[in-house]
mmCIF file of C-alpha atoms in Angstrom:
data_model
loop_
_atom_site.group_PDB
_atom_site.id
_atom_site.type_symbol
_atom_site.label_atom_id
_atom_site.label_comp_id
_atom_site.label_asym_id
_atom_site.label_seq_id
_atom_site.Cartn_x
_atom_site.Cartn_y
_atom_site.Cartn_z
ATOM 1 C CA MET F 1234 79.069 81.473 89.899
ATOM 2 C CA PRO F 1235 77.571 85.204 90.057
ATOM 3 C CA THR F 1236 78.030 88.258 87.895
ATOM 4 C CA VAL F 1237 79.840 91.208 88.010
ATOM 5 C CA SER F 1238 79.416 94.515 85.733
ATOM 6 C CA MET F 1239 81.236 97.072 86.487
ATOM 7 C CA SER F 1240 82.558 100.118 84.308
ATOM 8 C CA VAL F 1241 86.457 100.238 83.595
ATOM 9 C CA ASN F 1242 87.997 103.180 81.752
ATOM 10 C CA GLY F 1243 84.629 104.217 80.836
ATOM 11 C CA LYS F 1244 83.742 100.850 78.965
ATOM 12 C CA GLN F 1245 81.238 98.551 80.745
ATOM 13 C CA TYR F 1246 82.017 94.725 81.378
ATOM 14 C CA SER F 1247 80.522 92.034 82.835
ATOM 15 C CA GLY F 1248 81.436 88.546 83.719
ATOM 16 C CA GLU F 1249 80.927 85.448 85.969
ATOM 17 C CA VAL F 1250 83.498 85.238 88.648
ATOM 18 C CA GLU F 1251 84.383 83.435 92.014
ATOM 19 C CA ALA F 1252 83.105 85.497 94.612
ATOM 20 C CA ARG F 1253 87.059 84.726 95.670
ATOM 21 C CA THR F 1254 88.642 87.066 92.801
ATOM 22 C CA LEU F 1255 89.655 89.911 93.814
ATOM 23 C CA LEU F 1256 89.512 93.411 91.800
ATOM 24 C CA SER F 1257 93.235 93.303 90.648
ATOM 25 C CA GLN F 1258 93.148 89.895 89.194
ATOM 26 C CA PHE F 1259 89.722 90.543 87.687
ATOM 27 C CA ILE F 1260 91.517 93.623 86.038
ATOM 28 C CA ARG F 1261 94.502 91.860 85.177
ATOM 29 C CA ASP F 1262 93.475 88.261 83.968
ATOM 30 C CA GLN F 1263 89.366 88.671 82.463
ATOM 31 C CA LEU F 1264 90.291 92.376 81.448
ATOM 32 C CA GLY F 1265 93.502 92.109 80.244
ATOM 33 C CA LEU F 1266 94.585 95.664 81.672
ATOM 34 C CA THR F 1267 98.396 94.468 83.034
ATOM 35 C CA GLY F 1268 98.931 97.876 83.930
ATOM 36 C CA THR F 1269 97.779 97.488 87.526
ATOM 37 C CA HIS F 1270 100.752 95.466 89.091
ATOM 38 C CA ILE F 1271 100.534 93.185 91.997
ATOM 39 C CA GLY F 1272 103.661 93.869 94.066
ATOM 40 C CA CYS F 1273 103.394 92.237 97.510
ATOM 41 C CA ASP F 1274 99.469 91.672 97.389
ATOM 42 C CA THR F 1275 99.728 92.104 100.867
ATOM 43 C CA SER F 1276 98.189 95.389 100.838
ATOM 44 C CA GLN F 1277 101.757 97.120 101.955
ATOM 45 C CA CYS F 1278 102.964 98.595 98.495
ATOM 46 C CA GLY F 1279 100.261 100.164 96.597
ATOM 47 C CA ALA F 1280 101.251 98.709 92.898
ATOM 48 C CA CYS F 1281 97.739 98.133 92.326
ATOM 49 C CA VAL F 1282 96.191 101.452 92.868
ATOM 50 C CA VAL F 1283 93.040 101.872 91.077
ATOM 51 C CA HIS F 1284 90.230 104.050 91.779
ATOM 52 C CA VAL F 1285 86.977 102.988 92.484
ATOM 53 C CA ASP F 1286 83.887 105.853 92.182
ATOM 54 C CA GLY F 1287 86.995 108.384 92.232
ATOM 55 C CA ARG F 1288 88.731 107.082 94.961
ATOM 56 C CA SER F 1289 91.957 105.654 95.313
ATOM 57 C CA VAL F 1290 91.888 101.645 96.724
ATOM 58 C CA LYS F 1291 94.079 98.850 96.772
ATOM 59 C CA SER F 1292 92.911 96.534 94.026
ATOM 60 C CA CYS F 1293 94.399 93.680 95.991
ATOM 61 C CA THR F 1294 92.619 94.067 99.290
ATOM 62 C CA THR F 1295 88.831 95.046 97.396
ATOM 63 C CA LEU F 1296 86.678 91.929 96.079
ATOM 64 C CA ALA F 1297 86.180 92.382 92.235
ATOM 65 C CA LEU F 1298 82.033 91.724 93.485
ATOM 66 C CA GLN F 1299 82.234 94.730 95.867
ATOM 67 C CA ALA F 1300 83.360 96.826 92.895
ATOM 68 C CA ASP F 1301 80.373 95.652 90.942
ATOM 69 C CA GLY F 1302 78.117 98.682 89.649
ATOM 70 C CA ALA F 1303 81.183 101.082 90.257
ATOM 71 C CA ASP F 1304 83.349 103.026 88.124
ATOM 72 C CA VAL F 1305 86.742 102.222 87.834
ATOM 73 C CA THR F 1306 89.773 103.771 86.453
ATOM 74 C CA THR F 1307 92.832 102.166 85.933
ATOM 75 C CA ILE F 1308 96.266 103.463 84.401
ATOM 76 C CA GLU F 1309 95.578 102.608 81.131
ATOM 77 C CA GLY F 1310 92.635 105.058 81.463
ATOM 78 C CA LEU F 1311 94.429 107.788 82.547
ATOM 79 C CA ALA F 1312 95.810 108.841 78.536
ATOM 80 C CA LYS F 1313 93.284 110.594 76.360
ATOM 81 C CA ASP F 1314 93.428 110.786 72.373
ATOM 82 C CA GLY F 1315 97.807 109.615 72.613
ATOM 83 C CA GLN F 1316 98.024 112.414 75.013
ATOM 84 C CA LEU F 1317 99.230 111.655 78.941
ATOM 85 C CA HIS F 1318 98.043 112.861 81.730
ATOM 86 C CA PRO F 1319 99.699 115.925 82.907
ATOM 87 C CA MET F 1320 100.772 113.371 86.093
ATOM 88 C CA GLN F 1321 102.100 110.808 83.670
ATOM 89 C CA GLU F 1322 103.824 113.423 81.477
ATOM 90 C CA ALA F 1323 105.499 115.266 85.262
ATOM 91 C CA PHE F 1324 106.392 111.502 86.086
ATOM 92 C CA ARG F 1325 108.598 111.077 83.062
ATOM 93 C CA GLU F 1326 110.088 115.087 82.189
ATOM 94 C CA ASN F 1327 110.779 114.703 86.575
ATOM 95 C CA HIS F 1328 112.319 111.005 85.801
ATOM 96 C CA GLY F 1329 110.398 110.455 88.820
ATOM 97 C CA LEU F 1330 110.561 106.385 88.466
ATOM 98 C CA GLN F 1331 113.451 104.012 87.462
ATOM 99 C CA CYS F 1332 112.346 100.479 87.285
ATOM 100 C CA GLY F 1333 108.865 101.555 87.098
ATOM 101 C CA PHE F 1334 106.969 98.813 88.346
ATOM 102 C CA CYS F 1335 105.773 100.923 91.386
ATOM 103 C CA THR F 1336 105.023 103.764 88.943
ATOM 104 C CA PRO F 1337 100.953 102.743 88.083
ATOM 105 C CA GLY F 1338 100.229 103.043 91.752
ATOM 106 C CA MET F 1339 102.473 105.817 92.372
ATOM 107 C CA VAL F 1340 100.197 107.867 89.830
ATOM 108 C CA MET F 1341 97.350 106.332 90.679
ATOM 109 C CA SER F 1342 97.445 107.458 94.136
ATOM 110 C CA ALA F 1343 98.929 110.839 93.039
ATOM 111 C CA VAL F 1344 96.162 111.924 90.923
ATOM 112 C CA ASP F 1345 93.445 111.030 94.103
ATOM 113 C CA LEU F 1346 95.762 113.422 95.957
ATOM 114 C CA VAL F 1347 95.434 116.222 93.561
ATOM 115 C CA ASN F 1348 92.023 115.911 92.704
ATOM 116 C CA ASN F 1349 91.117 116.443 96.372
ATOM 117 C CA ASN F 1350 94.097 118.458 97.268
ATOM 118 C CA PRO F 1351 94.980 120.897 94.339
ATOM 119 C CA ASN F 1352 98.358 122.080 95.365
ATOM 120 C CA PRO F 1353 99.884 119.652 98.244
ATOM 121 C CA SER F 1354 102.777 120.650 100.068
ATOM 122 C CA GLU F 1355 105.936 118.571 99.815
ATOM 123 C CA GLU F 1356 105.020 117.296 103.621
ATOM 124 C CA THR F 1357 101.838 116.771 102.109
ATOM 125 C CA ILE F 1358 102.775 114.517 98.853
ATOM 126 C CA ARG F 1359 104.941 112.613 101.370
ATOM 127 C CA GLU F 1360 102.329 112.068 103.673
ATOM 128 C CA ASN F 1361 99.937 111.148 100.818
ATOM 129 C CA LEU F 1362 102.511 108.619 99.327
ATOM 130 C CA ASP F 1363 102.595 106.512 102.892
ATOM 131 C CA GLY F 1364 100.249 103.292 101.140
ATOM 132 C CA ASN F 1365 102.807 103.181 97.781
ATOM 133 C CA ILE F 1366 106.495 101.816 98.185
ATOM 134 C CA CYS F 1367 109.414 102.776 95.579
ATOM 135 C CA ARG F 1368 112.254 100.427 95.924
ATOM 136 C CA CYS F 1369 114.513 102.569 93.300
ATOM 137 C CA THR F 1370 114.314 106.209 93.374
ATOM 138 C CA GLY F 1371 114.350 107.118 97.047
ATOM 139 C CA TYR F 1372 111.335 108.875 96.685
ATOM 140 C CA HIS F 1373 112.654 112.889 95.916
ATOM 141 C CA ASN F 1374 112.122 112.521 92.296
ATOM 142 C CA ILE F 1375 108.678 111.052 92.516
ATOM 143 C CA VAL F 1376 107.812 113.975 94.807
ATOM 144 C CA LYS F 1377 108.636 116.278 93.029
ATOM 145 C CA ALA F 1378 106.606 114.924 89.802
ATOM 146 C CA VAL F 1379 103.557 114.948 91.734
ATOM 147 C CA LYS F 1380 104.369 118.887 92.776
ATOM 148 C CA ALA F 1381 104.550 119.207 89.042
ATOM 149 C CA GLY F 1382 101.849 117.073 87.743
ATOM 150 C CA ALA F 1383 99.719 118.840 90.435
ATOM 151 C CA GLN F 1384 100.897 122.390 88.187
ATOM 152 C CA GLY F 1385 99.617 120.101 85.118
ATOM 153 C CA MET F 1386 96.527 118.946 86.532
ATOM 154 C CA GLY F 1387 95.726 122.927 87.167
ATOM 155 C CA GLY F 1388 96.499 123.066 90.921
ATOM 156 C CA MET O 1323 91.629 82.780 99.688
ATOM 157 C CA HIS O 1324 89.660 79.417 99.953
ATOM 158 C CA ASP O 1325 86.289 80.907 97.896
ATOM 159 C CA PHE O 1326 82.614 81.276 99.793
ATOM 160 C CA GLN O 1327 79.950 82.058 99.406
ATOM 161 C CA TYR O 1328 78.817 86.238 99.196
ATOM 162 C CA HIS O 1329 75.709 88.442 100.237
ATOM 163 C CA LYS O 1330 74.997 91.826 99.450
ATOM 164 C CA PRO O 1331 71.869 92.684 101.941
ATOM 165 C CA GLY O 1332 70.017 96.023 101.544
ATOM 166 C CA SER O 1333 69.460 96.302 105.415
ATOM 167 C CA VAL O 1334 70.669 95.307 108.746
ATOM 168 C CA ALA O 1335 67.709 92.740 109.141
ATOM 169 C CA ASP O 1336 68.599 91.171 105.875
ATOM 170 C CA ALA O 1337 72.413 91.164 106.974
ATOM 171 C CA ALA O 1338 72.041 89.384 109.856
ATOM 172 C CA ALA O 1339 69.497 87.001 108.386
ATOM 173 C CA ALA O 1340 72.190 86.182 105.830
ATOM 174 C CA ALA O 1341 74.747 85.721 108.679
ATOM 175 C CA ALA O 1342 72.423 83.715 110.892
ATOM 176 C CA GLY O 1343 71.738 81.447 107.922
ATOM 177 C CA ALA O 1344 75.432 80.467 107.210
ATOM 178 C CA GLU O 1345 77.359 77.869 108.275
ATOM 179 C CA ASP O 1346 80.549 79.819 109.318
ATOM 180 C CA GLY O 1347 79.104 83.311 108.374
ATOM 181 C CA SER O 1348 81.222 86.600 108.628
ATOM 182 C CA PHE O 1349 80.779 90.273 107.881
ATOM 183 C CA LEU O 1350 82.521 92.474 105.456
ATOM 184 C CA ALA O 1351 83.083 95.943 105.892
ATOM 185 C CA GLY O 1352 85.567 97.351 104.421
ATOM 186 C CA GLY O 1353 87.604 94.385 104.196
ATOM 187 C CA GLN O 1354 91.284 96.036 104.922
ATOM 188 C CA THR O 1355 92.036 93.201 107.819
ATOM 189 C CA LEU O 1356 89.388 90.667 106.476
ATOM 190 C CA ILE O 1357 90.445 90.317 103.145
ATOM 191 C CA PRO O 1358 94.101 90.117 103.831
ATOM 192 C CA THR O 1359 93.302 87.624 106.452
ATOM 193 C CA LEU O 1360 91.688 85.691 103.932
ATOM 194 C CA LYS O 1361 94.555 85.357 101.218
ATOM 195 C CA GLN O 1362 96.557 84.056 103.720
ATOM 196 C CA ARG O 1363 94.257 81.508 104.532
ATOM 197 C CA LEU O 1364 93.919 82.614 108.720
ATOM 198 C CA ALA O 1365 90.266 82.482 108.384
ATOM 199 C CA ALA O 1366 87.943 80.429 105.983
ATOM 200 C CA PRO O 1367 84.182 81.501 106.350
ATOM 201 C CA SER O 1368 81.826 79.714 104.439
ATOM 202 C CA ASP O 1369 79.766 82.987 103.934
ATOM 203 C CA LEU O 1370 80.939 87.024 103.239
ATOM 204 C CA VAL O 1371 77.566 89.118 104.031
ATOM 205 C CA ASP O 1372 79.110 92.641 102.439
ATOM 206 C CA LEU O 1373 77.593 95.306 104.388
ATOM 207 C CA SER O 1374 78.356 97.541 102.253
ATOM 208 C CA GLY O 1375 74.750 98.202 100.757
ATOM 209 C CA VAL O 1376 73.082 98.183 103.604
ATOM 210 C CA SER O 1377 72.341 102.519 104.079
ATOM 211 C CA GLU O 1378 71.214 102.648 107.355
ATOM 212 C CA LEU O 1379 74.809 102.045 108.481
ATOM 213 C CA GLN O 1380 76.037 105.021 106.695
ATOM 214 C CA GLY O 1381 76.871 108.277 107.291
ATOM 215 C CA ILE O 1382 77.629 110.845 110.017
ATOM 216 C CA THR O 1383 74.976 112.679 112.852
ATOM 217 C CA VAL O 1384 76.409 115.850 114.718
ATOM 218 C CA SER O 1385 73.768 117.138 117.410
ATOM 219 C CA GLY O 1386 74.419 119.147 120.111
ATOM 220 C CA ASP O 1387 76.478 117.100 122.385
ATOM 221 C CA SER O 1388 77.272 114.043 120.410
ATOM 222 C CA VAL O 1389 78.666 112.634 116.902
ATOM 223 C CA THR O 1390 77.484 109.565 115.751
ATOM 224 C CA ILE O 1391 79.032 107.768 112.929
ATOM 225 C CA GLY O 1392 77.347 104.898 111.501
ATOM 226 C CA ALA O 1393 79.093 101.814 111.123
ATOM 227 C CA MET O 1394 80.075 101.159 107.578
ATOM 228 C CA THR O 1395 81.705 105.271 107.546
ATOM 229 C CA ARG O 1396 84.684 105.013 105.929
ATOM 230 C CA HIS O 1397 87.589 106.714 107.811
ATOM 231 C CA ALA O 1398 88.228 109.495 104.357
ATOM 232 C CA ASP O 1399 84.676 110.718 105.273
ATOM 233 C CA VAL O 1400 85.153 110.910 109.305
ATOM 234 C CA ALA O 1401 88.866 112.788 108.363
ATOM 235 C CA ALA O 1402 86.828 114.920 106.133
ATOM 236 C CA SER O 1403 83.739 115.842 107.636
ATOM 237 C CA GLY O 1404 83.271 119.307 109.051
ATOM 238 C CA ASP O 1405 80.658 118.641 111.220
ATOM 239 C CA VAL O 1406 82.971 115.966 113.441
ATOM 240 C CA ALA O 1407 85.684 118.360 113.100
ATOM 241 C CA ALA O 1408 84.371 120.880 114.331
ATOM 242 C CA ALA O 1409 82.509 118.714 117.463
ATOM 243 C CA ILE O 1410 85.164 116.490 117.828
ATOM 244 C CA LEU O 1411 88.672 117.845 116.263
ATOM 245 C CA ALA O 1412 90.673 114.725 117.556
ATOM 246 C CA LEU O 1413 88.406 112.186 116.287
ATOM 247 C CA ALA O 1414 88.527 113.619 112.823
ATOM 248 C CA ALA O 1415 92.387 113.984 113.289
ATOM 249 C CA LEU O 1416 92.807 110.709 114.390
ATOM 250 C CA ALA O 1417 90.552 109.040 111.278
ATOM 251 C CA GLY O 1418 92.892 110.813 109.134
ATOM 252 C CA GLY O 1419 95.845 108.986 110.391
ATOM 253 C CA ILE O 1420 94.612 105.826 110.112
ATOM 254 C CA GLY O 1421 96.728 103.270 107.463
ATOM 255 C CA ASP O 1422 97.238 105.272 104.481
ATOM 256 C CA PRO O 1423 94.874 107.260 101.799
ATOM 257 C CA GLN O 1424 93.696 103.949 100.201
ATOM 258 C CA VAL O 1425 93.052 102.006 103.280
ATOM 259 C CA ARG O 1426 90.960 105.057 104.665
ATOM 260 C CA ASN O 1427 89.219 105.197 101.553
ATOM 261 C CA ARG O 1428 88.209 101.950 102.337
ATOM 262 C CA GLY O 1429 88.096 100.730 105.685
ATOM 263 C CA THR O 1430 85.052 101.601 108.426
ATOM 264 C CA ILE O 1431 85.094 102.595 111.756
ATOM 265 C CA GLY O 1432 82.441 99.432 112.194
ATOM 266 C CA GLY O 1433 85.267 97.052 110.845
ATOM 267 C CA SER O 1434 87.909 98.860 112.925
ATOM 268 C CA ILE O 1435 86.383 98.280 116.334
ATOM 269 C CA ALA O 1436 84.667 94.624 115.966
ATOM 270 C CA ASN O 1437 88.137 93.427 114.856
ATOM 271 C CA ASN O 1438 90.022 95.148 117.629
ATOM 272 C CA ASP O 1439 93.194 95.145 116.406
ATOM 273 C CA PRO O 1440 95.687 95.938 119.366
ATOM 274 C CA ALA O 1441 97.723 98.355 117.605
ATOM 275 C CA ALA O 1442 94.648 99.994 115.246
ATOM 276 C CA ASP O 1443 93.708 104.125 116.525
ATOM 277 C CA TYR O 1444 89.867 103.749 116.730
ATOM 278 C CA PRO O 1445 89.450 101.925 119.801
ATOM 279 C CA ALA O 1446 91.097 104.437 121.670
ATOM 280 C CA ALA O 1447 89.312 107.069 120.181
ATOM 281 C CA VAL O 1448 85.651 105.165 121.119
ATOM 282 C CA LEU O 1449 87.414 104.376 125.027
ATOM 283 C CA GLY O 1450 89.065 107.452 125.444
ATOM 284 C CA LEU O 1451 85.867 109.327 124.569
ATOM 285 C CA ASN O 1452 83.367 106.969 126.447
ATOM 286 C CA ALA O 1453 81.472 106.467 123.212
ATOM 287 C CA THR O 1454 78.531 104.304 123.368
ATOM 288 C CA VAL O 1455 78.408 101.258 120.427
ATOM 289 C CA ASN O 1456 75.239 100.845 118.748
ATOM 290 C CA THR O 1457 74.255 97.326 117.679
ATOM 291 C CA ASN O 1458 71.327 95.570 116.300
ATOM 292 C CA LYS O 1459 70.549 94.093 119.833
ATOM 293 C CA ARG O 1460 71.616 96.940 122.323
ATOM 294 C CA SER O 1461 74.233 99.176 123.235
ATOM 295 C CA ILE O 1462 77.498 98.484 125.206
ATOM 296 C CA ALA O 1463 78.982 100.914 127.007
ATOM 297 C CA ALA O 1464 82.926 101.316 125.429
ATOM 298 C CA ASP O 1465 84.531 100.330 129.010
ATOM 299 C CA ASP O 1466 82.324 96.929 128.433
ATOM 300 C CA PHE O 1467 82.884 96.642 124.705
ATOM 301 C CA PHE O 1468 86.640 95.909 124.194
ATOM 302 C CA THR O 1469 87.120 92.430 125.828
ATOM 303 C CA GLY O 1470 90.793 91.357 124.870
ATOM 304 C CA MET O 1471 92.999 90.840 122.061
ATOM 305 C CA PHE O 1472 90.994 90.708 118.465
ATOM 306 C CA GLU O 1473 87.962 90.033 121.277
ATOM 307 C CA THR O 1474 84.871 92.329 121.690
ATOM 308 C CA ALA O 1475 81.653 92.013 123.802
ATOM 309 C CA LEU O 1476 79.707 91.183 120.546
ATOM 310 C CA GLU O 1477 78.004 88.319 120.293
ATOM 311 C CA GLU O 1478 77.865 85.702 117.453
ATOM 312 C CA GLY O 1479 75.730 87.064 114.174
ATOM 313 C CA GLU O 1480 75.678 90.915 116.061
ATOM 314 C CA LEU O 1481 76.197 93.384 113.690
ATOM 315 C CA ILE O 1482 77.512 97.246 114.975
ATOM 316 C CA THR O 1483 75.223 100.136 113.669
ATOM 317 C CA SER O 1484 76.938 103.180 114.952
ATOM 318 C CA VAL O 1485 78.860 104.576 117.286
ATOM 319 C CA SER O 1486 78.062 107.402 119.463
ATOM 320 C CA PHE O 1487 80.773 110.000 120.950
ATOM 321 C CA PRO O 1488 79.853 112.873 123.728
ATOM 322 C CA VAL O 1489 81.445 116.303 122.911
ATOM 323 C CA PRO O 1490 84.268 115.902 125.179
ATOM 324 C CA GLU O 1491 85.218 119.497 127.056
ATOM 325 C CA ALA O 1492 88.686 118.933 125.314
ATOM 326 C CA ALA O 1493 90.109 115.800 123.465
ATOM 327 C CA ASN O 1494 93.923 114.856 121.423
ATOM 328 C CA TYR O 1495 95.170 111.961 120.277
ATOM 329 C CA GLN O 1496 98.951 111.198 119.813
ATOM 330 C CA LYS O 1497 100.667 108.621 118.011
ATOM 331 C CA PHE O 1498 103.871 106.689 117.970
ATOM 332 C CA HIS O 1499 104.199 105.444 114.468
ATOM 333 C CA ASN O 1500 106.013 102.185 113.932
ATOM 334 C CA PRO O 1501 108.383 103.451 111.775
ATOM 335 C CA ALA O 1502 107.783 100.640 109.166
ATOM 336 C CA SER O 1503 104.000 99.334 109.271
ATOM 337 C CA ARG O 1504 102.906 103.111 110.360
ATOM 338 C CA TYR O 1505 100.497 101.072 113.116
ATOM 339 C CA ALA O 1506 100.459 102.596 116.560
ATOM 340 C CA LEU O 1507 103.815 101.756 118.777
ATOM 341 C CA VAL O 1508 101.739 103.497 121.008
ATOM 342 C CA GLY O 1509 98.752 106.050 120.308
ATOM 343 C CA VAL O 1510 97.170 107.519 123.179
ATOM 344 C CA MET O 1511 93.667 109.565 123.690
ATOM 345 C CA VAL O 1512 93.630 112.167 126.779
ATOM 346 C CA ALA O 1513 89.957 113.302 126.942
ATOM 347 C CA LYS O 1514 88.169 116.002 129.628
ATOM 348 C CA THR O 1515 85.167 114.713 129.582
ATOM 349 C CA GLY O 1516 81.653 115.387 131.548
ATOM 350 C CA GLY O 1517 82.654 112.213 133.733
ATOM 351 C CA GLY O 1518 86.287 113.495 134.204
ATOM 352 C CA VAL O 1519 89.137 112.695 132.505
ATOM 353 C CA ARG O 1520 90.120 109.583 130.515
ATOM 354 C CA VAL O 1521 93.409 108.326 128.889
ATOM 355 C CA ALA O 1522 92.806 105.677 125.926
ATOM 356 C CA VAL O 1523 95.941 103.760 124.780
ATOM 357 C CA THR O 1524 96.306 101.699 121.882
ATOM 358 C CA GLY O 1525 99.117 99.508 120.598
ATOM 359 C CA ALA O 1526 101.581 99.218 123.652
ATOM 360 C CA GLY O 1527 98.792 96.098 125.390
ATOM 361 C CA PRO O 1528 97.299 93.484 124.134
ATOM 362 C CA CYS O 1529 94.109 95.244 124.080
ATOM 363 C CA VAL O 1530 93.223 99.032 124.675
ATOM 364 C CA PHE O 1531 93.048 100.072 127.727
ATOM 365 C CA ARG O 1532 92.725 102.840 130.159
ATOM 366 C CA ALA O 1533 95.555 104.321 131.982
ATOM 367 C CA SER O 1534 94.396 104.786 135.411
ATOM 368 C CA SER O 1535 97.467 106.437 137.145
ATOM 369 C CA LEU O 1536 97.414 108.855 134.274
ATOM 370 C CA GLU O 1537 93.744 109.743 134.632
ATOM 371 C CA GLN O 1538 94.097 110.650 137.948
ATOM 372 C CA ALA O 1539 97.353 112.641 137.460
ATOM 373 C CA LEU O 1540 95.751 114.591 134.972
ATOM 374 C CA ALA O 1541 92.298 115.447 136.991
ATOM 375 C CA GLY O 1542 93.525 118.440 137.951
ATOM 376 C CA GLY O 1543 94.625 119.894 134.713
ATOM 377 C CA LEU O 1544 95.529 118.643 131.072
ATOM 378 C CA SER O 1545 99.090 119.290 131.211
ATOM 379 C CA SER O 1546 102.036 117.159 130.719
ATOM 380 C CA SER O 1547 103.659 118.855 133.854
ATOM 381 C CA ALA O 1548 100.865 117.628 136.067
ATOM 382 C CA LEU O 1549 102.521 113.760 134.638
ATOM 383 C CA ASP O 1550 105.613 114.509 136.562
ATOM 384 C CA GLY O 1551 105.280 112.521 138.919
ATOM 385 C CA ALA O 1552 102.832 109.654 137.250
ATOM 386 C CA SER O 1553 104.680 106.173 136.344
ATOM 387 C CA VAL O 1554 103.127 103.720 133.637
ATOM 388 C CA SER O 1555 103.769 99.801 134.854
ATOM 389 C CA ALA O 1556 105.325 98.122 131.932
ATOM 390 C CA ASP O 1557 103.301 94.654 133.314
ATOM 391 C CA GLY O 1558 101.538 92.967 130.471
ATOM 392 C CA LEU O 1559 102.604 95.377 127.835
ATOM 393 C CA ASN O 1560 103.773 93.979 124.170
ATOM 394 C CA SER O 1561 107.409 92.630 123.946
ATOM 395 C CA ASP O 1562 108.535 92.740 119.989
ATOM 396 C CA ILE O 1563 111.527 93.596 118.256
ATOM 397 C CA HIS O 1564 110.001 96.958 117.624
ATOM 398 C CA ALA O 1565 109.947 98.098 121.746
ATOM 399 C CA THR O 1566 110.102 96.429 124.995
ATOM 400 C CA PRO O 1567 107.593 96.635 127.495
ATOM 401 C CA GLU O 1568 109.298 99.415 129.567
ATOM 402 C CA TYR O 1569 109.537 101.394 126.079
ATOM 403 C CA ARG O 1570 106.450 101.336 125.453
ATOM 404 C CA ALA O 1571 105.076 102.449 128.613
ATOM 405 C CA HIS O 1572 107.613 104.887 128.691
ATOM 406 C CA LEU O 1573 106.201 106.413 125.462
ATOM 407 C CA VAL O 1574 102.483 106.542 126.831
ATOM 408 C CA LYS O 1575 103.447 108.872 129.303
ATOM 409 C CA VAL O 1576 105.097 110.618 126.772
ATOM 410 C CA MET O 1577 102.405 110.915 124.514
ATOM 411 C CA ALA O 1578 99.910 111.097 127.242
ATOM 412 C CA GLY O 1579 101.313 114.504 127.992
ATOM 413 C CA ARG O 1580 101.888 115.300 124.234
ATOM 414 C CA ALA O 1581 98.275 114.901 124.108
ATOM 415 C CA ALA O 1582 97.605 116.701 127.646
ATOM 416 C CA ASP O 1583 99.174 120.405 126.470
ATOM 417 C CA ALA O 1584 97.611 119.765 122.964
ATOM 418 C CA ALA O 1585 94.342 119.281 124.399
ATOM 419 C CA GLY O 1586 94.995 122.144 126.259
ATOM 420 C CA GLY O 1587 93.291 121.991 129.501
#
């Protein structure tokens, strides 16, 4: 079997995988990082979004081998020293979730958006959450959370 | 997904050799269509040849009169390129409207046009802007490249290396989204080029096509009012729960008018 190596949340991992192993499966099943959720498994819902070399991607639509040598960040990698990341804190403060299933992907997509666009308008936020589906909230509090998170991140 | 042999070559020559040596090989570009297709077992290649390590397929080159985009260039990079925006704003804007941000971070121009999905955006840019598709064997004019639904002029083992877009005098792309999938229900690229006005339509039919009746109507100037007397035939257009052929034909004219006005003659 091929071997894959990558940095995940700052730690180096390597392991043997079947070529068909998805990045989402590698993260959850081999590394035990179950904060990355698998919702639709058809590239639509965005619950599985992680960052690969600083860009948000759907880990259910990426092979683990495609991330060989990459720097991967999952939702578990955002909080530092017991402090929630400003975007996580903003989701909590603004009640940007109900069941919470979509939240890891929402937060990862939102952080990528703000990294590229420090002060996004409501319209920009809505456009950029195109790849993340929430079936509980109706999105209003998610949009508020992303706006507050952007301020928290220094935008 | 069935398992496969995975290859990651470092050059176009090695990629072609890996595909040629496989029983049933497939190139892997961004994977945003191919991986879902494999997951559904709609395809089961024996070998995948990942092109992401081939540096000669990457990058954007803008010269005075053309924009050349490497086949493995991601949609997000085309959308964010100031050079592309300065030369062909319609192309950067089209790339920035494909799928969602995560798809744009992985998907590539070469993968998109090789796949030739009937509702993909890039085929409208390639055909509307009269681009040339460069492969490891030859150069193919846009008018000859897209041959049918998910079909192109590419031969077995032939690999797209880059796409060259001549800079138009004016161009604009307008997309009517399917509200659920966000794919183009109808997308229209209108361009005024050295060779005349071109109108390329995606989403409406089984394959991207040029709307010659609209091209003729816009020949005198890019303005929606020039389309008043023009019509688009519904014959052969797609029919599904989202839209009838007649509604798609109507949308082609409406979106072409919006694109013509936005391109501004």
